[in-house]
Amino acid sequence: MTSRSLTPDADAGMAGDSLGREAWRRLKQNKAAMASLWLLATITLVCVAGPWLTPWGLADVDWNAFGVAPTLDGGHWLGTDANGRDLLTRTLYGGRVSLSVALVATLVSLAIGVLYGAVSGYLGGRVDNLMMRFVDIMYSLPFMFLVILLMVVFGRNILLIYAAIGAVEWLDMARIVRGQTLALKRREFIEAAHALGVKDRKIVTRHLIPNAIGPVIVYVTLTVPKVILLESFLSFLGLGVQEPLTSWGVLISEGTDMMQTAPWMLLVPSVFLALTLFCLNFLGDGLRDALDPKTR
Amino acid sequence: MLSYSLKRLLQAIPTMLIVITIAFFLMRVAPGGPFDGERALPPEIEANLMAAYHLDEPLPQQYLRYLGNLLQGDFGPSFKYKDFSVTELILQGFPVSLEIGGLAILLALALGLPLGIAAALNRNSAIDYAVMGTALAGIAVPNFVVAPLLALVFGVLLGWLPAGGWNDGALPNLVLPVVALSIQQIAYIARMMRASMIEVLGSHYIRTARAKGLSERLVVWRHAIRPALLPVVSYLGPAIAGIITGSVVIEQIFGIPGIGRYFVQGALNRDYTLVMGTVVFYGALIVLLNLVVDLLYSALDPQIRYDD
Amino acid sequence: MRKTRLFAGGLLLASTCLSSSAFAETLDIGVTGELASFDTSQVSGGIWESQILMDVYEGLVKKSPDGELLPGMAESWEISEDGLTYTFHLREDAAWSDGEPVTAEDFVFGWRHLLDPANASKYAYMLYPVAGAEAVNTGEQPPEALGVASLDDGRTFQVTLDAPTPYFLQQLTHYTAYPAPKHTHEQYGDDWVKLDHIVTNGAFTPVKWVSQSHIDVRPNPEYYDAEDVTLDGVTYHTIEDRNAGVSRFRAGELDIMREYSSSMYGLLKDELPEATHMSTYLGSYYYAFNHREGHPTTDPRVREALNLAARRNVISEQIMGGTFQPALSFVPDGIAHYDVQEMALEGDMDARLARARELLEAAGYGPDNPLHLRLRYNTTDEHKKIAVAMAAMWRPLGVEVEMINAEATVHYQTIAEGDFDIARAGWIADYNDAENFLSLLHTGVGNNYGAYSNPDYDALLDQAADTLDLDERQQLLEQAEALALEDDALIPMLYYVSRNLVNTRLAGWEDNIEDDHPSRWVHFAD
């Protein structure tokens, strides 16, 4: 198990460029992943271009259509909400918020969590102990007050809220990556790299993290729905999006209240969310295979 | 191992002290107070309330008072639920949350792990797609949708099970909340188990084991499952702490008298003593469970050692 | 409900039957929150709390099923001519659930307990009409200074007021005016309220409390009308999620659910027309204008324009599905001794909008200088829908509305500090009197969120407070409200309605304007 894992890094000079190209080539061969990628791109594009696609604005009220079911004539293809606003339009706008929350928060949690966990696990001993106690502390703090405080200090800034969510979600990621690192670092290929005098920094970034990529990618795909729904709780507190702007999480929780009387209000945003998650999942699996150093 | 555990437990003291300190001041600088409500209180009555709960003292003094009481095991009175102390509320509610949460975790493990393993062993087959499709649906539908839906279908429309209520923990009352709580966990565990199984099955030593001519069954059971459990276990530590301390959504929808609601309601009501009680309790669980996880690592992978 | 209902899931059957006694006719009531305490001085003010407390305690007077005042612990009373002294004669057979008689001493003790600053009662101000009450509550005077006395060896309770208070008898039905058992206080100290020691003087007495789940009460054998009480007990289920309450009612687990959400009304009306109750209620849903310096809402033209453009019937009918009533007054329709004072909004909607545009233009707002308003509301689905609708109604006038939602504690703290242009608020009457609403617009009152201040208005209210003649007082109060509406002091928007689900097998449950339903009147009809 040593030699193969070591070789790509023995000539690390050319790795950066060809690694990406190689992975991309392999990803392209995965049909499910590519279909997901295209669908995800389409959803994103539709959400971004939303305002020009529907005849209604975000806050436009159709005074003749309060809570009407989806219909082809009348212009509300996916129905209206209780306030007479076009649900398709609002779902598309909501997608902008939710997709960007998911993107920013996931990236933040990925960046902090993976590096933190890998360093902690690799260095081990007292450093690991200290770093993990800090994680314990972060876990234990009441999230709601943490976010409120951030808002008090920095003002009502939507980007900051995204970052706050990411700053909480990285904890699980750090614990998982650290666990993987603890197991990996005793393997021969890491010890061999160590013996060869490869720098710690390089061992972490070139050997440990790529070998922990599988669980990381899966956990990322699990983080996305969590983050999107967490945002709706923050909106409840008045810390997320404010009316008339909305998000998928907010639309879904509003729809739950109307579940029995106007099911489309729950179904429409839920379908968008579910589709996105399915795509992310298949794309994640494809990426994992493409990036896996063992199968390279 | 024993000395390591003892050392970790000793470290819990400074960890908890830091948690308590940060949480105490964090909560007190947040806007809103325990007596802000739909009706503004006349100033003289607000003054009486502040005095009764020592909120008129300087913050550091209140902090020391709190620590002092905590050392004597006194979490203080709840601001909102006046006939109970915070200790009583947690002691009364935790067994309930533990029962529901514990059952949910057992169910999640009992279903999630085999499903994940089966999907990994039959990768890209119909089984795989069926399991992962279902799991994704479980992840995509939040519990605040699942719970009322279950109550509606099985409680109202079919009438098979109670739509809510605790009824001192009678079995029929347990079913829906446990199912609602576990659906997402089943999906999480199945997803993670599948991925890490695939990872392990592709690794060199499994290939080596296969090359040695070991039967597939032996390879899977002896060599693959244990290391594959590692990321699941990492996830489970904090996840279990979260689940056995209850879920506000499940408790409110099914009328379960657990402690999950105190985490959210306590915070929304600015019930300072109750919030601190939940923070201390939850923090202790986190510390404990993460220790258990670290010990489990060595059991799953003997190469993992904690030398100091 | 009969708890003998069988669940179809076969293997689950056994355990269910074991846990329920076969023919118990207990009443299962879903209440929307958790009781704070059986000590009436510690109650947090949720409307669900009075349901439980009025079942286990009884004041000097009590309420009939339709909300009329009846003699309670007092069988008769006299009011002095100046309206300042009330003398109550307690009934001979008034008793606590341990058999001890209820005496005037218990009232004296209970009221002093409520006003003792050390007990920090939130609702102590309800007894402020009593002489010396405020001084006792602020600690300036000892509890003995309170204007209450036990006479005739405890058979007569006398109260002295600071000013004639026509609604005082009404107030006595509120839990702040209940007696407290002096003998168990003396015996057990602070532990008197623990279920092991608690005694109550109402039709029921508590026997079990699982926090956040339910409270069980049993009939009080010592209650003077114990023979009339046919229920075996009442169970109050804490149900914070209103849709869950509806599900549990539909599943037959509850006999009464004390609230349902507006979004479920249409479905319930169709499915359970007999069980779905909706009735006039003494509650007002309004938007407060900020009258403090520096807010655009200080301009009366702006306030009038915003009031003109509000289409209340669209909100109540289209958006809330009929679960609110459109309101043109602050004091809700149905208050005793009061004729509703509606604000004059002349013309049809087009005319009103045209007038609103003129007013805004006159106030200096237009396309180049749009009116920007910050509208605050506390987060619930209903408040959100209403805020969105209001913003949409003002948008055609060129008004830009910035909606800001927050959790309740933050919302009320923020609006009490005056950080808003328009704020959502509501008021549910504590007692059936217009003064209860109108005092919210008096200068310097804590609940006057918008800080409306009009010396003429204050003078009318002060004058009414000293007026004994009910008709004369009514006129003064009506004049005051008319003045405030003329000023566009606020946006009266909706009247609350009471919404209950009630098992059709129940008799003795009547809709009433205060939505009070003592369980002692309720029984199963078959």
mmCIF file of N, CA and C in Angstrom, chain C residues 16 55 77 92 98 129 146 151 170 177 202-203 233 235 242 266 269 278 291 294 317 360 382 398 449 479 481 501 515:
data_model
loop_
_atom_site.group_PDB
_atom_site.id
_atom_site.type_symbol
_atom_site.label_atom_id
_atom_site.label_comp_id
_atom_site.label_asym_id
_atom_site.label_seq_id
_atom_site.Cartn_x
_atom_site.Cartn_y
_atom_site.Cartn_z
ATOM 1 N N THR C 16 -52.011 -0.071 25.865
ATOM 2 C CA THR C 16 -52.904 1.086 25.910
ATOM 3 C C THR C 16 -54.015 0.877 26.920
ATOM 4 N N ASP C 55 -60.333 26.877 37.261
ATOM 5 C CA ASP C 55 -60.927 25.595 37.607
ATOM 6 C C ASP C 55 -60.561 25.151 39.023
ATOM 7 N N TRP C 77 -72.689 41.068 48.666
ATOM 8 C CA TRP C 77 -71.774 42.174 48.935
ATOM 9 C C TRP C 77 -72.504 43.490 48.868
ATOM 10 N N GLU C 92 -71.009 30.431 54.014
ATOM 11 C CA GLU C 92 -70.715 29.595 55.189
ATOM 12 C C GLU C 92 -69.893 28.362 54.808
ATOM 13 N N ASP C 98 -58.802 20.702 51.782
ATOM 14 C CA ASP C 98 -58.510 19.868 52.943
ATOM 15 C C ASP C 98 -59.579 20.017 54.016
ATOM 16 N N PRO C 129 -55.996 49.318 42.153
ATOM 17 C CA PRO C 129 -57.120 50.151 42.603
ATOM 18 C C PRO C 129 -57.343 50.097 44.116
ATOM 19 N N LEU C 146 -52.225 47.724 53.319
ATOM 20 C CA LEU C 146 -53.176 47.484 52.236
ATOM 21 C C LEU C 146 -54.609 47.649 52.742
ATOM 22 N N LEU C 151 -63.312 40.968 58.833
ATOM 23 C CA LEU C 151 -64.228 41.352 59.911
ATOM 24 C C LEU C 151 -65.069 40.150 60.311
ATOM 25 N N GLN C 170 -65.517 43.098 38.146
ATOM 26 C CA GLN C 170 -65.002 42.343 37.011
ATOM 27 C C GLN C 170 -63.595 41.835 37.301
ATOM 28 N N ALA C 177 -56.947 38.095 42.119
ATOM 29 C CA ALA C 177 -57.815 38.408 43.256
ATOM 30 C C ALA C 177 -58.258 37.152 44.004
ATOM 31 N N GLY C 202 -61.388 25.794 44.578
ATOM 32 C CA GLY C 202 -62.276 25.771 43.424
ATOM 33 C C GLY C 202 -62.950 24.418 43.267
ATOM 34 N N ALA C 203 -63.572 24.203 42.119
ATOM 35 C CA ALA C 203 -64.315 22.965 41.895
ATOM 36 C C ALA C 203 -63.380 21.763 41.745
ATOM 37 N N GLY C 233 -62.764 14.351 36.430
ATOM 38 C CA GLY C 233 -61.526 15.113 36.500
ATOM 39 C C GLY C 233 -61.283 15.815 35.181
ATOM 40 N N THR C 235 -57.986 16.889 32.499
ATOM 41 C CA THR C 235 -56.560 16.844 32.176
ATOM 42 C C THR C 235 -56.265 17.971 31.204
ATOM 43 N N ARG C 242 -49.975 24.527 17.497
ATOM 44 C CA ARG C 242 -51.431 24.584 17.352
ATOM 45 C C ARG C 242 -51.960 23.567 16.350
ATOM 46 N N GLY C 266 -60.696 26.860 7.544
ATOM 47 C CA GLY C 266 -61.525 26.430 6.420
ATOM 48 C C GLY C 266 -61.765 24.926 6.438
ATOM 49 N N LYS C 269 -63.980 23.904 9.466
ATOM 50 C CA LYS C 269 -65.366 24.326 9.283
ATOM 51 C C LYS C 269 -66.108 23.318 8.402
ATOM 52 N N MET C 278 -66.199 29.639 16.821
ATOM 53 C CA MET C 278 -65.522 30.904 16.604
ATOM 54 C C MET C 278 -66.454 31.985 17.114
ATOM 55 N N HIS C 291 -45.001 58.080 17.738
ATOM 56 C CA HIS C 291 -45.248 59.521 17.850
ATOM 57 C C HIS C 291 -44.042 60.263 18.403
ATOM 58 N N GLY C 294 -38.874 62.771 15.219
ATOM 59 C CA GLY C 294 -37.963 62.238 14.209
ATOM 60 C C GLY C 294 -38.527 61.098 13.384
ATOM 61 N N GLU C 317 -60.709 38.576 5.592
ATOM 62 C CA GLU C 317 -61.414 37.552 4.807
ATOM 63 C C GLU C 317 -60.479 36.744 3.921
ATOM 64 N N LEU C 360 -50.292 62.371 1.372
ATOM 65 C CA LEU C 360 -48.851 62.116 1.376
ATOM 66 C C LEU C 360 -48.115 63.190 0.594
ATOM 67 N N GLU C 382 -49.061 34.259 11.233
ATOM 68 C CA GLU C 382 -50.150 35.206 11.050
ATOM 69 C C GLU C 382 -49.640 36.649 10.976
ATOM 70 N N GLY C 398 -46.689 54.641 -3.068
ATOM 71 C CA GLY C 398 -45.288 55.026 -3.159
ATOM 72 C C GLY C 398 -44.567 54.895 -1.836
ATOM 73 N N TYR C 449 -46.799 51.913 23.330
ATOM 74 C CA TYR C 449 -45.554 51.718 22.584
ATOM 75 C C TYR C 449 -45.234 52.900 21.681
ATOM 76 N N GLN C 479 -65.811 59.550 24.170
ATOM 77 C CA GLN C 479 -65.216 60.796 23.640
ATOM 78 C C GLN C 479 -63.710 60.641 23.482
ATOM 79 N N GLU C 481 -61.934 57.889 23.007
ATOM 80 C CA GLU C 481 -61.534 57.067 21.868
ATOM 81 C C GLU C 481 -61.767 57.806 20.554
ATOM 82 N N LEU C 501 -62.083 24.317 19.593
ATOM 83 C CA LEU C 501 -62.666 23.079 19.106
ATOM 84 C C LEU C 501 -63.289 22.391 20.312
ATOM 85 N N ASP C 515 -64.047 34.535 26.495
ATOM 86 C CA ASP C 515 -63.495 33.215 26.199
ATOM 87 C C ASP C 515 -63.067 32.490 27.472
#
